[in-house]
Amino acid sequence: QVQLEESGGGLVQAGESLRLSCAAPGRIYSSAVMAWFRQAPGKDREFVAAFRWGSQISKYAEDAKGRFTISRGGANTVTLQMNSLKPEDTAVYFCARGNTLTTTVSEYTSWGQGTQVTVSS
């Protein structure tokens, strides 16, 4: 399995911004789908955002629309710009790679170890 590596997490106050990055160990092909999920303590992993690398067609969770943006950060990097952060955004954020633009966790075949995002009120 391709191991992805996330970075950029941290502790911020409500209303502030963070930019997460995910590096893939090689070229990302145009057909690949890159995504971000998150998991808060005691909760299931949930979809945040995804896009197809070549077309850049994207999909967002309802709560992420208008606040988060998924985009290319370079030849093999995907970023998640998170603005207007809320305490309920606190979670471990995971990068994932798959072939289908979907919100379903099991459709993604490669994952990173996650990066912690904590938003204080």
PDB file of C-alpha atoms in Angstrom:
ATOM      1  CA  GLN A   1       0.000   0.000   0.000  1.00  0.00           C
ATOM      2  CA  VAL A   2       1.106   3.507  -0.765  1.00  0.00           C
ATOM      3  CA  GLN A   3       1.759   5.351   2.457  1.00  0.00           C
ATOM      4  CA  LEU A   4       0.610   8.937   2.556  1.00  0.00           C
ATOM      5  CA  GLU A   5       2.057  11.457   4.974  1.00  0.00           C
ATOM      6  CA  GLU A   6       0.065  14.285   6.528  1.00  0.00           C
ATOM      7  CA  SER A   7       1.418  17.439   8.125  1.00  0.00           C
ATOM      8  CA  GLY A   8       0.211  20.833   9.286  1.00  0.00           C
ATOM      9  CA  GLY A   9      -1.993  19.979  12.211  1.00  0.00           C
ATOM     10  CA  GLY A  10      -1.899  21.925  15.452  1.00  0.00           C
ATOM     11  CA  LEU A  11      -3.753  23.887  18.092  1.00  0.00           C
ATOM     12  CA  VAL A  12      -5.667  26.994  17.050  1.00  0.00           C
ATOM     13  CA  GLN A  13      -8.455  29.142  18.421  1.00  0.00           C
ATOM     14  CA  ALA A  14     -11.957  29.215  17.029  1.00  0.00           C
ATOM     15  CA  GLY A  15     -12.160  31.368  13.918  1.00  0.00           C
ATOM     16  CA  GLU A  16      -8.549  30.809  12.915  1.00  0.00           C
ATOM     17  CA  SER A  17      -7.172  28.856   9.952  1.00  0.00           C
ATOM     18  CA  LEU A  18      -4.940  25.861   9.329  1.00  0.00           C
ATOM     19  CA  ARG A  19      -3.498  24.343   6.186  1.00  0.00           C
ATOM     20  CA  LEU A  20      -2.968  20.611   6.084  1.00  0.00           C
ATOM     21  CA  SER A  21      -0.718  18.910   3.555  1.00  0.00           C
ATOM     22  CA  CYS A  22      -0.545  15.339   2.346  1.00  0.00           C
ATOM     23  CA  ALA A  23       2.449  14.007   0.446  1.00  0.00           C
ATOM     24  CA  ALA A  24       2.277  10.917  -1.724  1.00  0.00           C
ATOM     25  CA  PRO A  25       5.473   8.895  -2.352  1.00  0.00           C
ATOM     26  CA  GLY A  26       5.411   9.338  -6.116  1.00  0.00           C
ATOM     27  CA  ARG A  27       3.405  10.718  -8.971  1.00  0.00           C
ATOM     28  CA  ILE A  28      -0.323  11.108  -8.486  1.00  0.00           C
ATOM     29  CA  TYR A  29      -2.085  10.035 -11.677  1.00  0.00           C
ATOM     30  CA  SER A  30      -4.921  12.061 -13.137  1.00  0.00           C
ATOM     31  CA  SER A  31      -7.482   9.345 -12.434  1.00  0.00           C
ATOM     32  CA  ALA A  32      -6.663   9.199  -8.722  1.00  0.00           C
ATOM     33  CA  VAL A  33      -8.992  10.611  -6.105  1.00  0.00           C
ATOM     34  CA  MET A  34      -7.424  12.290  -3.088  1.00  0.00           C
ATOM     35  CA  ALA A  35      -9.487  12.881   0.018  1.00  0.00           C
ATOM     36  CA  TRP A  36      -9.482  14.081   3.596  1.00  0.00           C
ATOM     37  CA  PHE A  37     -11.362  12.387   6.406  1.00  0.00           C
ATOM     38  CA  ARG A  38     -11.420  13.088  10.110  1.00  0.00           C
ATOM     39  CA  GLN A  39     -12.078  11.168  13.274  1.00  0.00           C
ATOM     40  CA  ALA A  40     -12.968  12.668  16.630  1.00  0.00           C
ATOM     41  CA  PRO A  41     -12.581  10.669  19.862  1.00  0.00           C
ATOM     42  CA  GLY A  42     -15.326   8.089  20.200  1.00  0.00           C
ATOM     43  CA  LYS A  43     -16.719   8.775  16.747  1.00  0.00           C
ATOM     44  CA  ASP A  44     -16.532   7.086  13.352  1.00  0.00           C
ATOM     45  CA  ARG A  45     -14.210   8.365  10.678  1.00  0.00           C
ATOM     46  CA  GLU A  46     -16.094  10.877   8.546  1.00  0.00           C
ATOM     47  CA  PHE A  47     -15.648  12.367   5.112  1.00  0.00           C
ATOM     48  CA  VAL A  48     -14.444  15.964   4.793  1.00  0.00           C
ATOM     49  CA  ALA A  49     -13.468  16.600   1.171  1.00  0.00           C
ATOM     50  CA  ALA A  50     -12.205  14.870  -1.959  1.00  0.00           C
ATOM     51  CA  PHE A  51     -11.236  15.672  -5.521  1.00  0.00           C
ATOM     52  CA  ARG A  52     -10.089  13.902  -8.639  1.00  0.00           C
ATOM     53  CA  TRP A  53      -6.503  14.821  -9.346  1.00  0.00           C
ATOM     54  CA  GLY A  54      -6.804  15.381 -13.098  1.00  0.00           C
ATOM     55  CA  SER A  55     -10.166  17.157 -13.431  1.00  0.00           C
ATOM     56  CA  GLN A  56     -10.079  18.672  -9.943  1.00  0.00           C
ATOM     57  CA  ILE A  57     -13.786  17.965  -9.610  1.00  0.00           C
ATOM     58  CA  SER A  58     -14.417  18.091  -5.887  1.00  0.00           C
ATOM     59  CA  LYS A  59     -16.888  16.986  -3.268  1.00  0.00           C
ATOM     60  CA  TYR A  60     -17.314  18.379   0.249  1.00  0.00           C
ATOM     61  CA  ALA A  61     -19.123  17.405   3.395  1.00  0.00           C
ATOM     62  CA  GLU A  62     -21.934  19.826   4.142  1.00  0.00           C
ATOM     63  CA  ASP A  63     -20.154  21.282   7.146  1.00  0.00           C
ATOM     64  CA  ALA A  64     -16.979  21.861   5.139  1.00  0.00           C
ATOM     65  CA  LYS A  65     -18.584  23.757   2.273  1.00  0.00           C
ATOM     66  CA  GLY A  66     -17.524  27.388   2.220  1.00  0.00           C
ATOM     67  CA  ARG A  67     -14.894  26.906   4.919  1.00  0.00           C
ATOM     68  CA  PHE A  68     -12.543  24.181   3.626  1.00  0.00           C
ATOM     69  CA  THR A  69     -10.814  23.918   0.267  1.00  0.00           C
ATOM     70  CA  ILE A  70      -9.061  20.846  -1.104  1.00  0.00           C
ATOM     71  CA  SER A  71      -6.497  21.469  -3.826  1.00  0.00           C
ATOM     72  CA  ARG A  72      -3.202  20.475  -5.353  1.00  0.00           C
ATOM     73  CA  GLY A  73      -0.178  21.632  -3.399  1.00  0.00           C
ATOM     74  CA  GLY A  74       2.389  20.396  -5.887  1.00  0.00           C
ATOM     75  CA  ALA A  75       3.190  17.453  -8.133  1.00  0.00           C
ATOM     76  CA  ASN A  76       2.487  14.918  -5.412  1.00  0.00           C
ATOM     77  CA  THR A  77       0.897  16.937  -2.620  1.00  0.00           C
ATOM     78  CA  VAL A  78      -2.701  17.696  -1.746  1.00  0.00           C
ATOM     79  CA  THR A  79      -3.687  20.390   0.709  1.00  0.00           C
ATOM     80  CA  LEU A  80      -6.731  21.150   2.827  1.00  0.00           C
ATOM     81  CA  GLN A  81      -7.141  24.818   3.639  1.00  0.00           C
ATOM     82  CA  MET A  82      -9.393  25.157   6.667  1.00  0.00           C
ATOM     83  CA  ASN A  83     -10.817  28.561   7.555  1.00  0.00           C
ATOM     84  CA  SER A  84     -13.202  29.728  10.258  1.00  0.00           C
ATOM     85  CA  LEU A  85     -12.408  26.699  12.363  1.00  0.00           C
ATOM     86  CA  LYS A  86     -14.824  25.628  15.068  1.00  0.00           C
ATOM     87  CA  PRO A  87     -14.243  23.557  18.227  1.00  0.00           C
ATOM     88  CA  GLU A  88     -16.292  20.764  16.617  1.00  0.00           C
ATOM     89  CA  ASP A  89     -13.654  20.520  13.878  1.00  0.00           C
ATOM     90  CA  THR A  90     -11.308  19.040  16.473  1.00  0.00           C
ATOM     91  CA  ALA A  91     -10.228  15.605  15.246  1.00  0.00           C
ATOM     92  CA  VAL A  92      -7.425  13.597  13.735  1.00  0.00           C
ATOM     93  CA  TYR A  93      -7.376  14.366  10.021  1.00  0.00           C
ATOM     94  CA  PHE A  94      -6.436  11.633   7.578  1.00  0.00           C
ATOM     95  CA  CYS A  95      -5.402  11.805   3.960  1.00  0.00           C
ATOM     96  CA  ALA A  96      -6.612   9.037   1.669  1.00  0.00           C
ATOM     97  CA  ARG A  97      -6.245   7.912  -1.921  1.00  0.00           C
ATOM     98  CA  GLY A  98      -8.671   5.970  -4.060  1.00  0.00           C
ATOM     99  CA  ASN A  99     -10.186   5.680  -7.520  1.00  0.00           C
ATOM    100  CA  THR A 100     -13.768   6.758  -6.925  1.00  0.00           C
ATOM    101  CA  LEU A 101     -14.974  10.213  -5.922  1.00  0.00           C
ATOM    102  CA  THR A 102     -16.981   9.065  -2.949  1.00  0.00           C
ATOM    103  CA  THR A 103     -17.584   9.797   0.725  1.00  0.00           C
ATOM    104  CA  THR A 104     -17.287   6.110   1.677  1.00  0.00           C
ATOM    105  CA  VAL A 105     -14.288   5.232   3.843  1.00  0.00           C
ATOM    106  CA  SER A 106     -13.945   1.697   2.500  1.00  0.00           C
ATOM    107  CA  GLU A 107     -13.541   2.916  -1.095  1.00  0.00           C
ATOM    108  CA  TYR A 108     -10.155   4.418  -0.272  1.00  0.00           C
ATOM    109  CA  THR A 109      -7.196   2.061  -0.421  1.00  0.00           C
ATOM    110  CA  SER A 110      -4.297   4.118   0.919  1.00  0.00           C
ATOM    111  CA  TRP A 111      -4.164   6.150   4.104  1.00  0.00           C
ATOM    112  CA  GLY A 112      -1.819   8.281   6.127  1.00  0.00           C
ATOM    113  CA  GLN A 113      -1.256   8.098   9.873  1.00  0.00           C
ATOM    114  CA  GLY A 114      -3.210  11.273  10.541  1.00  0.00           C
ATOM    115  CA  THR A 115      -2.489  14.698  11.977  1.00  0.00           C
ATOM    116  CA  GLN A 116      -4.174  16.181  15.032  1.00  0.00           C
ATOM    117  CA  VAL A 117      -6.208  19.362  14.712  1.00  0.00           C
ATOM    118  CA  THR A 118      -7.430  20.946  17.927  1.00  0.00           C
ATOM    119  CA  VAL A 119      -9.636  24.028  17.955  1.00  0.00           C
ATOM    120  CA  SER A 120     -10.138  25.768  21.283  1.00  0.00           C
ATOM    121  CA  SER A 121     -13.142  27.941  22.062  1.00  0.00           C
TER     122      SER A 121
END
